[in-house]
Short mmCIF file of C-alpha atoms and ligand atoms in Angstrom, two decimals:
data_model
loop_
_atom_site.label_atom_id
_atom_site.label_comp_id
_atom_site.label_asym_id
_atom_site.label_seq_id
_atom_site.Cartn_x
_atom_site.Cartn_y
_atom_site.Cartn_z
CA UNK E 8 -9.56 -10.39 -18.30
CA UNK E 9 -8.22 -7.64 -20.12
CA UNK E 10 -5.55 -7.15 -22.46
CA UNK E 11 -4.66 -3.54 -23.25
CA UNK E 12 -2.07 -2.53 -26.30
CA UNK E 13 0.37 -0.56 -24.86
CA UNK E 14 1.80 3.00 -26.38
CA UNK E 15 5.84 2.80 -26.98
CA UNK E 16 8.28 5.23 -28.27
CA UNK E 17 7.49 8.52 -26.58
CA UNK E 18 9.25 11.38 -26.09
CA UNK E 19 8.23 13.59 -23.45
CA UNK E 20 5.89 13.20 -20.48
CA UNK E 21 4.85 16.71 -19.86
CA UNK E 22 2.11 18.44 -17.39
CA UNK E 23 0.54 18.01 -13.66
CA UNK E 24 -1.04 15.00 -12.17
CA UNK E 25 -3.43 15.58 -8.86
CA UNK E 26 -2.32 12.34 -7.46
CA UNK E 27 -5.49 10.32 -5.90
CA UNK E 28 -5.96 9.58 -2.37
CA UNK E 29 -3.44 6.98 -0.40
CA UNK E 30 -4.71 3.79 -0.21
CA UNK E 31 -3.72 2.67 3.10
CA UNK E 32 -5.12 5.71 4.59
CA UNK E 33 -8.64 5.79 2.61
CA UNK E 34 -9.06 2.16 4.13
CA UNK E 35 -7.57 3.26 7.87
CA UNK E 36 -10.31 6.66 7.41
CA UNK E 37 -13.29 4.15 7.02
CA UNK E 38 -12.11 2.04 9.84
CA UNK E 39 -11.45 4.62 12.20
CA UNK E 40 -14.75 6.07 11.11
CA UNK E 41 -16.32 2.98 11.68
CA UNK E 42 -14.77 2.49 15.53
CA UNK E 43 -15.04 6.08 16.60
CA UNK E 44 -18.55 7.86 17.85
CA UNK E 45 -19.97 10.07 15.64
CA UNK E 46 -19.96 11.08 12.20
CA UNK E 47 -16.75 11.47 10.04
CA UNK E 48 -16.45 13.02 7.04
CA UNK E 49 -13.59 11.94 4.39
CA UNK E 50 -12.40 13.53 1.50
CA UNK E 51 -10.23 12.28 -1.23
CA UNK E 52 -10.96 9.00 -0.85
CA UNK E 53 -9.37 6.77 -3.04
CA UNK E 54 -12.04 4.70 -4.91
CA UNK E 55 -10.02 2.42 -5.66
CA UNK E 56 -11.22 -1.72 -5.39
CA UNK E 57 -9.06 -2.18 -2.52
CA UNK E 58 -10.87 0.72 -0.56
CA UNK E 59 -14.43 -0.15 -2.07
CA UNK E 60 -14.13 -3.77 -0.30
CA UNK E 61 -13.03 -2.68 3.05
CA UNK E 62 -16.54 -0.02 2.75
CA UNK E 63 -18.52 -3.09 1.76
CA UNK E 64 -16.94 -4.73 5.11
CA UNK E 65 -17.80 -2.41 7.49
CA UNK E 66 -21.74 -2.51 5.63
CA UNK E 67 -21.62 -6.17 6.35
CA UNK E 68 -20.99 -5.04 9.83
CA UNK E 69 -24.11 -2.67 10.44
CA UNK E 70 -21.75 0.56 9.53
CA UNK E 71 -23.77 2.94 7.87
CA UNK E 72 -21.45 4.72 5.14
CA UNK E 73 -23.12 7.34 2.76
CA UNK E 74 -21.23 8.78 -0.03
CA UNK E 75 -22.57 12.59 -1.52
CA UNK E 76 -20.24 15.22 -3.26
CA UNK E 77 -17.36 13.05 -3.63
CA UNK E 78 -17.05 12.95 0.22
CA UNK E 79 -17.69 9.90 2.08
CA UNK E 80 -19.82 9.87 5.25
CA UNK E 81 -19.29 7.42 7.69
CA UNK E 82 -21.59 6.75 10.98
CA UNK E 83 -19.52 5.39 14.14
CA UNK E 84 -20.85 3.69 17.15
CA UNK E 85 -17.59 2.66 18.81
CA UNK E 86 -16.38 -0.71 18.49
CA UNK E 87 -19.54 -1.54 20.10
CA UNK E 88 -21.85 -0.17 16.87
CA UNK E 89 -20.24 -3.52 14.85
CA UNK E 90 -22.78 -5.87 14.53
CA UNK E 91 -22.42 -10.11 13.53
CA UNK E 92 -22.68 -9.88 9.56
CA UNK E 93 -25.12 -12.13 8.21
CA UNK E 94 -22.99 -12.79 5.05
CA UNK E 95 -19.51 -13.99 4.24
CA UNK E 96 -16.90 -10.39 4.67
CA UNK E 97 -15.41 -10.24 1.41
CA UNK E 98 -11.66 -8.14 1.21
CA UNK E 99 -11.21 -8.86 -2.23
CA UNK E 100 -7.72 -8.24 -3.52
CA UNK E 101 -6.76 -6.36 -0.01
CA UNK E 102 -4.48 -7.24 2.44
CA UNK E 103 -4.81 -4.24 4.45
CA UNK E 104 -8.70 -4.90 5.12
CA UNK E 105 -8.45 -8.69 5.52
CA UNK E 106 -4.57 -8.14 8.10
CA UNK E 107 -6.35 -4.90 9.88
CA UNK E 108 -10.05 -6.22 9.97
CA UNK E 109 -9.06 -9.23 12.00
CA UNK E 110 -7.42 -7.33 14.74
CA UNK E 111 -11.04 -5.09 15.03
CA UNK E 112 -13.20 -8.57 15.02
CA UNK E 113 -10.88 -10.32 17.54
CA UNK E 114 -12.22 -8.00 20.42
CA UNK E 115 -15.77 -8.77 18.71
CA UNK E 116 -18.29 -10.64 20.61
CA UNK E 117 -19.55 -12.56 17.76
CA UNK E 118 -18.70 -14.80 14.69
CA UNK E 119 -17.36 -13.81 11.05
CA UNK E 120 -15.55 -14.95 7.97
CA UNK E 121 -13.38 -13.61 5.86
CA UNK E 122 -12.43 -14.61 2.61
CA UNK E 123 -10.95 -13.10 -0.46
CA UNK E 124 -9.72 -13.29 -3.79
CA UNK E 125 -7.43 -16.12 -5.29
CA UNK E 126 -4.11 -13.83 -4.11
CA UNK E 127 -5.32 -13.12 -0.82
CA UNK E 128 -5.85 -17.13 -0.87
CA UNK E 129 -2.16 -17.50 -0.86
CA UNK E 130 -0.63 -14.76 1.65
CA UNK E 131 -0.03 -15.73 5.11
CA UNK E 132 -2.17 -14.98 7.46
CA UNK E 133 -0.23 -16.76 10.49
CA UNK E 134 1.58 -13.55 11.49
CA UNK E 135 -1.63 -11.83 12.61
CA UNK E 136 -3.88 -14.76 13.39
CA UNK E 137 -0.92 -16.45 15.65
CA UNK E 138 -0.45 -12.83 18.57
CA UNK E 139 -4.21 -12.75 18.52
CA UNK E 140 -4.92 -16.02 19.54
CA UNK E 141 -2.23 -14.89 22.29
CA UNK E 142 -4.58 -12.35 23.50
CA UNK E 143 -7.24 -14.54 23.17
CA UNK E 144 -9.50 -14.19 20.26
CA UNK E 145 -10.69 -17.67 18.53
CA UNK E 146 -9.65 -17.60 15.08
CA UNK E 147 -9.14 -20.33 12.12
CA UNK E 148 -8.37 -21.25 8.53
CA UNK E 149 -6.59 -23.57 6.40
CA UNK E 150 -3.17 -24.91 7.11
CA UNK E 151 -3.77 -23.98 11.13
CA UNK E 152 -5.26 -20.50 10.58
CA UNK E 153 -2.58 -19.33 7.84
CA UNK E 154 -4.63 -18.71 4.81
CA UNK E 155 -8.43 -17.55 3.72
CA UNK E 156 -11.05 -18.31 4.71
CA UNK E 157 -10.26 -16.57 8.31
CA UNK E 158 -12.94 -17.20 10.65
CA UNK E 159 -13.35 -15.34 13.79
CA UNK E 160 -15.15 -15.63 17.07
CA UNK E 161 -14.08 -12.50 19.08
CA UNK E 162 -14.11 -11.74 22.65
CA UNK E 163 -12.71 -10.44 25.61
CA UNK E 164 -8.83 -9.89 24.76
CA UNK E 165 -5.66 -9.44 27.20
CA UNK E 166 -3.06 -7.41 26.35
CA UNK E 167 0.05 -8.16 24.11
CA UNK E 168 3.72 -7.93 24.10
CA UNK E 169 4.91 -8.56 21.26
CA UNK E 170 8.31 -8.47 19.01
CA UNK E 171 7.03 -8.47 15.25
CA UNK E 172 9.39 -11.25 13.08
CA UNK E 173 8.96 -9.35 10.30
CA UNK E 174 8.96 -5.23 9.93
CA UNK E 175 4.67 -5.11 8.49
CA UNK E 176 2.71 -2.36 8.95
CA UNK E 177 -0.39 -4.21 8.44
CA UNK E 178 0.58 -6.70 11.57
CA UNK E 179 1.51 -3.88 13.75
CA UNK E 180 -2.25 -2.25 12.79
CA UNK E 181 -4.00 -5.36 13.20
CA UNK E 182 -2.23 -5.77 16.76
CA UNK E 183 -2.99 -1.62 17.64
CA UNK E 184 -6.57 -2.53 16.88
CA UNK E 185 -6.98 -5.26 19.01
CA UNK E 186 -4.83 -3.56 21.65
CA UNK E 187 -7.67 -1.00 21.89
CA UNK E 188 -9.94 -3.28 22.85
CA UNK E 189 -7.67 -4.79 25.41
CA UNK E 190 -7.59 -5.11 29.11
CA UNK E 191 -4.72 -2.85 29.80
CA UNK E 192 -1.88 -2.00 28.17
CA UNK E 193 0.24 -3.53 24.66
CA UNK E 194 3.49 -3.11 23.57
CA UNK E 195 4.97 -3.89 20.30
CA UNK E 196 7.81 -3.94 19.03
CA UNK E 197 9.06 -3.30 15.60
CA UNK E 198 11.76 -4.74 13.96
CA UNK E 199 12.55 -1.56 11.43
CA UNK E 200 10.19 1.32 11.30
CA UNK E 201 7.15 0.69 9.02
CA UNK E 202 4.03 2.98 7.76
CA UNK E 203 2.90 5.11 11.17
CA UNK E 204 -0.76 6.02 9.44
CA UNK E 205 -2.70 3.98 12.20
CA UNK E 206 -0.90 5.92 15.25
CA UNK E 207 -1.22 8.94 13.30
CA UNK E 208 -5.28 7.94 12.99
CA UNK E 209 -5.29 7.28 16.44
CA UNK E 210 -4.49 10.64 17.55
CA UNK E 211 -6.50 12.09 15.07
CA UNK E 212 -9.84 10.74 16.77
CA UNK E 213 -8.66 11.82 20.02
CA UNK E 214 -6.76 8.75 21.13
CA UNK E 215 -3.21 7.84 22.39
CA UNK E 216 -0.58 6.23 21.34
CA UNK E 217 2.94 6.09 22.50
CA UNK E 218 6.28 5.27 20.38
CA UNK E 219 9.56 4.80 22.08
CA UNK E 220 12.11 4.00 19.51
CA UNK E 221 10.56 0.93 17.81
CA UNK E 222 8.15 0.08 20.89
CA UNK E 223 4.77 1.52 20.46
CA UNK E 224 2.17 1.32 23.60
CA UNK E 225 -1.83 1.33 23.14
CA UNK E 226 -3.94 1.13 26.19
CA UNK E 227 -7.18 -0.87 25.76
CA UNK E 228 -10.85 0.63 26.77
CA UNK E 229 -9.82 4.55 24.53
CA UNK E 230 -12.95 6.25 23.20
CA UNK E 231 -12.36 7.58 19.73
CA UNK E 232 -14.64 10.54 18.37
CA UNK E 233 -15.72 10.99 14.89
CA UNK E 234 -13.12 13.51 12.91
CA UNK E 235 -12.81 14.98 9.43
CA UNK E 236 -10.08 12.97 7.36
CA UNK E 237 -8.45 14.70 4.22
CA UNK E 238 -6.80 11.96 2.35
CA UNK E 239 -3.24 13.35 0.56
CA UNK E 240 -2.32 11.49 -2.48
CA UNK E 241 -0.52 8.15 -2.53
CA UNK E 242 3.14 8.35 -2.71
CA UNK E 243 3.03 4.91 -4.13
CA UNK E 244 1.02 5.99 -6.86
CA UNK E 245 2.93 9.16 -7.60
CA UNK E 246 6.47 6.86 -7.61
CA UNK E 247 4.91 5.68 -11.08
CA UNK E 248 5.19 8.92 -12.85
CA UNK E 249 8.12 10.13 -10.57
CA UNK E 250 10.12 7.38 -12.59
CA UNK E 251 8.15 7.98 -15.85
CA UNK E 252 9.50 11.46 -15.48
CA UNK E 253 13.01 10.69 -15.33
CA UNK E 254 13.47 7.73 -17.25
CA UNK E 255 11.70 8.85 -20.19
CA UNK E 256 13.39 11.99 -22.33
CA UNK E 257 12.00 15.37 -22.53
CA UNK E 258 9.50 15.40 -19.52
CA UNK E 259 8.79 17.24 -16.82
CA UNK E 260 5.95 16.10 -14.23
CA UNK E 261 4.88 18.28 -11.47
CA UNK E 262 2.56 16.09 -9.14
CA UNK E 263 0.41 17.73 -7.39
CA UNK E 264 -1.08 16.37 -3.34
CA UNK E 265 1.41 13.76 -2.99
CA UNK E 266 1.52 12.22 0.72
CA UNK E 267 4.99 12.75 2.20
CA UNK E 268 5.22 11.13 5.05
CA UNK E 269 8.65 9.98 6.33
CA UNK E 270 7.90 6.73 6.33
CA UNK E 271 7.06 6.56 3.03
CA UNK E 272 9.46 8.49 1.58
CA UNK E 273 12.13 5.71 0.84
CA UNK E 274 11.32 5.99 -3.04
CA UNK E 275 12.23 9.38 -2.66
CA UNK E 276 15.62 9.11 -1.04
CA UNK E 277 16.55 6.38 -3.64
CA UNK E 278 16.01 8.10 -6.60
CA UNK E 279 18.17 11.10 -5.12
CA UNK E 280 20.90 8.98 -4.40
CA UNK E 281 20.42 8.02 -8.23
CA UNK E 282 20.64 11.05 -9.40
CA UNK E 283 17.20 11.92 -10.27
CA UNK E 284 16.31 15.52 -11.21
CA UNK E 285 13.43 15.73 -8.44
CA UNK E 286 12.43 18.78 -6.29
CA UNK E 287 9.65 19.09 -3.47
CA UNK E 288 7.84 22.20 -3.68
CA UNK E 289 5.01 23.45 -1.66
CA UNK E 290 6.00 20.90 1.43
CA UNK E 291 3.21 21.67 4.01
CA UNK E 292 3.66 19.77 7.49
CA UNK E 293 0.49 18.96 8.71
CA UNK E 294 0.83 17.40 11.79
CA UNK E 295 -1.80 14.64 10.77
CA UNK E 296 -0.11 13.67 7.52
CA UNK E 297 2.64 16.19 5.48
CA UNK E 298 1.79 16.81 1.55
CA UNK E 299 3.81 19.05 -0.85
CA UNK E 300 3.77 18.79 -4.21
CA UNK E 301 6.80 17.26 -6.45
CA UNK E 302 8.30 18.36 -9.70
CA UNK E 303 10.79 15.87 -11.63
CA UNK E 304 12.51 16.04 -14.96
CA UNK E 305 14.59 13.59 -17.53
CA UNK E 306 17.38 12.91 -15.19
CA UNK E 307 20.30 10.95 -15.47
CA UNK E 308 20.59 7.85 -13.34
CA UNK E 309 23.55 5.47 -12.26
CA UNK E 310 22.68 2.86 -10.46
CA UNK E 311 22.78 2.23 -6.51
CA UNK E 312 22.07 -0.17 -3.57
CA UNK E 313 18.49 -0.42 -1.84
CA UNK E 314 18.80 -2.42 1.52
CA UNK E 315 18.16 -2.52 5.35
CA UNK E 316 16.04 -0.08 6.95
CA UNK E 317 14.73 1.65 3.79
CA UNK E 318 13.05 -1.47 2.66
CA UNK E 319 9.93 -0.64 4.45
CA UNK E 320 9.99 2.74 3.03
CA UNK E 321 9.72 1.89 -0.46
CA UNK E 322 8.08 -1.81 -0.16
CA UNK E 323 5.77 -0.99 -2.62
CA UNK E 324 7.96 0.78 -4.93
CA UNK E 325 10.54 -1.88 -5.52
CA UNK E 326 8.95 -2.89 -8.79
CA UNK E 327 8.83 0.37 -10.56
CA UNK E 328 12.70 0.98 -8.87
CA UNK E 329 13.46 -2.08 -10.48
CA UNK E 330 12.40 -0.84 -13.91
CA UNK E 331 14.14 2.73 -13.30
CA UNK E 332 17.30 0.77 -12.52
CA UNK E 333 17.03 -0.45 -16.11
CA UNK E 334 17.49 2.97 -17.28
CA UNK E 335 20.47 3.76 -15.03
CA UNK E 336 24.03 3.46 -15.67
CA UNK E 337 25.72 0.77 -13.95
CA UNK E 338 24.56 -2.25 -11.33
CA UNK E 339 21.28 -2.14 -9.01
CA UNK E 340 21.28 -4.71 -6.58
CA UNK E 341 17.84 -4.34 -3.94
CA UNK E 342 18.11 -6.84 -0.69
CA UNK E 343 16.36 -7.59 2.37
CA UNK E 344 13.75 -7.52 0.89
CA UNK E 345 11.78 -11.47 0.65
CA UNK E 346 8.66 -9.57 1.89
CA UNK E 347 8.25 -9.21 -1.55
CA UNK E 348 7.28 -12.54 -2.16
CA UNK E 349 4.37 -12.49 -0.10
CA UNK E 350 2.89 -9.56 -1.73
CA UNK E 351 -0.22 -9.26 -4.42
CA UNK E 352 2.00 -11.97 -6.34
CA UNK E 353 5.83 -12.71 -5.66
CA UNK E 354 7.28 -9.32 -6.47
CA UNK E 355 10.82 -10.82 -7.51
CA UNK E 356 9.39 -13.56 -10.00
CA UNK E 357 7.03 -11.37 -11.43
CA UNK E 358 9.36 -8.44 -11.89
CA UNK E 359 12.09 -10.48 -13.17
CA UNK E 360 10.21 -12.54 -15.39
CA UNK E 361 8.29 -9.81 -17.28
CA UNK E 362 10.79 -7.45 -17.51
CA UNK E 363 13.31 -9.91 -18.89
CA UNK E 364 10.36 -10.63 -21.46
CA UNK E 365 11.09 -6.80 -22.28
CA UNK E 366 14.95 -7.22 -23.08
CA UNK E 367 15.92 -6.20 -19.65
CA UNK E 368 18.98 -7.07 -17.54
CA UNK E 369 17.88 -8.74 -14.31
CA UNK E 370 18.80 -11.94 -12.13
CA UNK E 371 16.55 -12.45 -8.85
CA UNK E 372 17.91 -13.24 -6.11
CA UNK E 373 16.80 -14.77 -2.73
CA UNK E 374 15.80 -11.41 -1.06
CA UNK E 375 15.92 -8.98 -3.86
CA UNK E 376 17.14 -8.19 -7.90
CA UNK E 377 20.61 -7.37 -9.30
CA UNK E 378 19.38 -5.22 -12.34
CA UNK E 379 21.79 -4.20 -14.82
CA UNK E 380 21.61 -0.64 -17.13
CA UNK E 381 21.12 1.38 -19.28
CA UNK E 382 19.41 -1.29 -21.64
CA UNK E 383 16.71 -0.52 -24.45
CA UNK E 384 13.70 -1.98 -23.99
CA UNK E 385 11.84 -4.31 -26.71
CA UNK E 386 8.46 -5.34 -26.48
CA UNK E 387 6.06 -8.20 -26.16
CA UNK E 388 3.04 -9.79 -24.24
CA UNK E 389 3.35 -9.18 -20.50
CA UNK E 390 1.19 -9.84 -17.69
CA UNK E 391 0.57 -8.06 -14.30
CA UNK E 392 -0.64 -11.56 -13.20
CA UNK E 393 -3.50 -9.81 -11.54
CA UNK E 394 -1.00 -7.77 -9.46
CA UNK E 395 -1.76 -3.82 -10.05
CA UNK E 396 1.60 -2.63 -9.14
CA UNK E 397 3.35 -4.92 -11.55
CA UNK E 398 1.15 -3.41 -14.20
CA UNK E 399 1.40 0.41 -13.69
CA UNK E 400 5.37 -0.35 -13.87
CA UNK E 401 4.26 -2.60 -17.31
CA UNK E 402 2.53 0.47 -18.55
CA UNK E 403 5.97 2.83 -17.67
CA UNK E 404 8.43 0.41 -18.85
CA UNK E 405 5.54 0.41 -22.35
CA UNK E 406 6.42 3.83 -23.65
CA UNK E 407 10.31 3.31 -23.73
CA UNK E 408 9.80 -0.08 -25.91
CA UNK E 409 10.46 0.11 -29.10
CA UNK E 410 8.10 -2.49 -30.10
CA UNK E 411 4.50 -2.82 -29.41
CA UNK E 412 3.63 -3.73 -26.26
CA UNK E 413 0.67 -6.07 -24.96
CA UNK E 414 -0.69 -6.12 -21.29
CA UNK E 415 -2.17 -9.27 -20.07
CA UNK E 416 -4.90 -8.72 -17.28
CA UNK E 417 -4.58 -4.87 -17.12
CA UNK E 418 -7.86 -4.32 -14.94
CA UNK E 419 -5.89 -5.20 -11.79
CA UNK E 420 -4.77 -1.57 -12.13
CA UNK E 421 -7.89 -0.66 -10.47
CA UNK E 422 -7.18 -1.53 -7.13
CA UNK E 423 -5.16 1.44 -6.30
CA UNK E 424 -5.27 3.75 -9.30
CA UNK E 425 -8.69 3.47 -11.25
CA UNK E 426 -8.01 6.76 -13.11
CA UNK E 427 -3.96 5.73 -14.11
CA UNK E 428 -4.01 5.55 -17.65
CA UNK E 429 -6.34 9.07 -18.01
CA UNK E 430 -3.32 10.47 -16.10
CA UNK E 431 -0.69 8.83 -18.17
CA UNK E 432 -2.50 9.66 -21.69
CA UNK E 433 -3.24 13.70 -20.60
CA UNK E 434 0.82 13.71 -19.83
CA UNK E 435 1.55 12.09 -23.77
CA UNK E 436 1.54 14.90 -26.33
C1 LIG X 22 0.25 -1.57 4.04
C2 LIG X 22 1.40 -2.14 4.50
C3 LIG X 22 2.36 -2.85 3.62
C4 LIG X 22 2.16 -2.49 2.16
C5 LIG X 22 0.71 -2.54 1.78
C6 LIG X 22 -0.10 -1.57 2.61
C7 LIG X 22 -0.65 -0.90 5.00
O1 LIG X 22 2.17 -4.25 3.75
O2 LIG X 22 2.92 -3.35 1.34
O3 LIG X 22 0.54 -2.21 0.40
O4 LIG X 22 -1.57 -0.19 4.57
O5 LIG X 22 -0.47 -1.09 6.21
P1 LIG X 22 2.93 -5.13 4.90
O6 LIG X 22 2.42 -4.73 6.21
O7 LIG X 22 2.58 -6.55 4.55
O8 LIG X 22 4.38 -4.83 4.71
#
């Protein structure tokens, strides 16, 4: 484990930041590589430990998947070309691989298990192993199939239709991939519109996919054909300097590739409605994903409400919000939003807990935070807790301390953003 010293008291974040690939596409690219005939060719792939397990995966599955000039090569055979692995699949710290890989194995004719890391070991798995044992796939784990190991004996699957309890995009996925392999058609319903990058994937590699207000329809049996993938830059990556920007005084970011996606976006939106000083420049809407580029300056921020049908737009921003709601005048209160607890760690304790550690105003609450600003922030020993989000918005939240600053288990950073602090450091001057 290790424990970084953190740099506090800047002034001014200034320059450009080519934002690294998005991380639930990257793993979506290798996967839809993997299923489709042919060979695709992917660029911008984020390297990124989350990523690097779902490639080791798809080895494990007789996927051959070459890497040469920063461009990753990947040799489909159809769902067919997957292979029994000989060895345990290991996902790591990922969600997305473990959620989405089940709903490609239930349609499997043959027998694997997945495990993971001692995070993935507590998030429930129920929600996708529960609609594909209604379609007919043979799958188990602790507790009645809700948590790691997840083993799988696949098969012959009927179609699905299926109301999601909770808005995930990594359900819906898993439940799109078995739907493929389906006798006929699936339908399934969301409850508030989540991440679309696995319908937009579809139709990439020649499939179809149908969305009718929050009902989306897959028909089993579709051949998919090898494509080239350009990866745009994460959004939830960028949202870290997007609120270094304009929390911290005398910057100016441009960020450069940045994914832009609607349903993404939510971060976005938010800090608009909070005042921030951000412009989108360069927008270019590419039918398979948008990108423009982003500029953002010192901005100043009161603070607002984040609820409803945005929280799937920003899930994954909510903890650096939280810290830019610190820096804005007034009351912050975020709600429906207990998926949060069922993330990498539970996003409200760990939020609250370390950035009270750092002097700030914050209460959790049952589905959200009431945060309350503008308050200076200390310093201290805090912890990501092995949760990479928690510590990019640690390393923000750093340089407006006026004390030093200690992060506890700062290598988790690596799952989405191996490069972050070479970013941060060329923007310090
Ligand atoms: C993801 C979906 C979201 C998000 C995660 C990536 C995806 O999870 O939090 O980081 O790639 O589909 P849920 O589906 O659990 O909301």
């Amino acid at each position: 484990m290790t424990s970084l010293k953190l740099k506090t008291n800047i002034y001014g974040l200034v320059g450009e930041v080519t934002i690294p690939g998005d991380k639930s596409i990257s793993h979506r690219s290798v996967m839809f590589g993997s299923i489709a005939q042919g060979e695709t060719t992917v660029t911008n792939f984020l390297p990124g430990d989350d990523c690097l397990s779902t490639i080791s995966c798809f080895r494990k599955l007789g996927v051959t998947i070459e890497e040469s000039g920063g461009q990753l090569h990947i040799f489909g055979n159809g769902f067919e070309g997957l292979t029994e692995p000989d060895e345990l699949l290991d996902v790591g710290n990922s969600g997305t691989t473990i959620r989405l890989l089940m709903g490609i194995l239930a349609g499997r004719p043959f027998f694997s298990t997945l495990v993971g890391d001692e995070s993935i070991g507590k998030r429930p798995m129920t929600r996708v192993t529960g609609p594909l044992t209604e379609m007919g796939a043979k799958l188990d784990g602790r507790k009645n199939g809700a948590y790691t190991p997840i083993s799988i004996r696949g098969g012959q699957l009927n179609p699905i239709h299926y109301e999601l309890p909770v808005a995930s995009a990594q359900v819906k996925s898993a439940l799109i991939l078995a739907g493929l392999q389906a006798d006929g058609v699936s339908t399934i319903i969301e409850p508030a519109e989540t991440r679309d990058h696995t319908e937009r994937m579809i139709r990439h590699f020649g499939g179809e996919i149908n969305k009718d207000n929050h009902a989306i329809t897959v028909k089993g049996g579709q051949k998919l054909t090898a494509s080239t993938v350009h990866i745009p830059g994460d959004i939830s990556s960028a949202a870290f300097f997007l609120v270094a920007g304009a929390i911290i005084p005398e910057s100016e970011i441009v960020l450069k590739n940045v994914g832009l996606n609607p349903t993404r976006t939510g971060i976005i939106e938010v800090m608009k409605k909070m005042g921030a000083e951000l412009e989108i420049v360069q927008q270019n809407d590419n039918s398979f994903e948008p990108v423009g580029d982003l500029i953002i300056k010192t901005s100043n921020l009161k603070g607002t409400v984040v609820e409803g049908k945005l929280i799937p737009k920003l899930i994954d921003e909510i903890p650096i919000i939280a810290l830019m709601a610190t820096q804005a005048e007034g009351k912050t209160v975020i709600k429906d939003a207990e998926e949060l607890k069922v993330k990498e760690t539970n996003r409200i304790d760990t939020v609250v807990q370390e950035l009270k550690k750092l002097g700030a105003s914050i209460e959790a609450t049952d589905d959200g935070m009431i945060i309350y600003g503008k308050t200076k922030l200390s310093g201290g020993i805090v912890s990501s807790h092995g949760d990479h989000r928690i510590g990019m918005m640690l390393s923000i939240a750093a340089l407006l301390c006026e004390n030093n600053v200690e992060l506890e288990q700062s290598e988790a950073i690596s799952v989405s953003y191996p490069n972050f602090f070479s970013h941060l450091n060329s923007l310090i001057h």
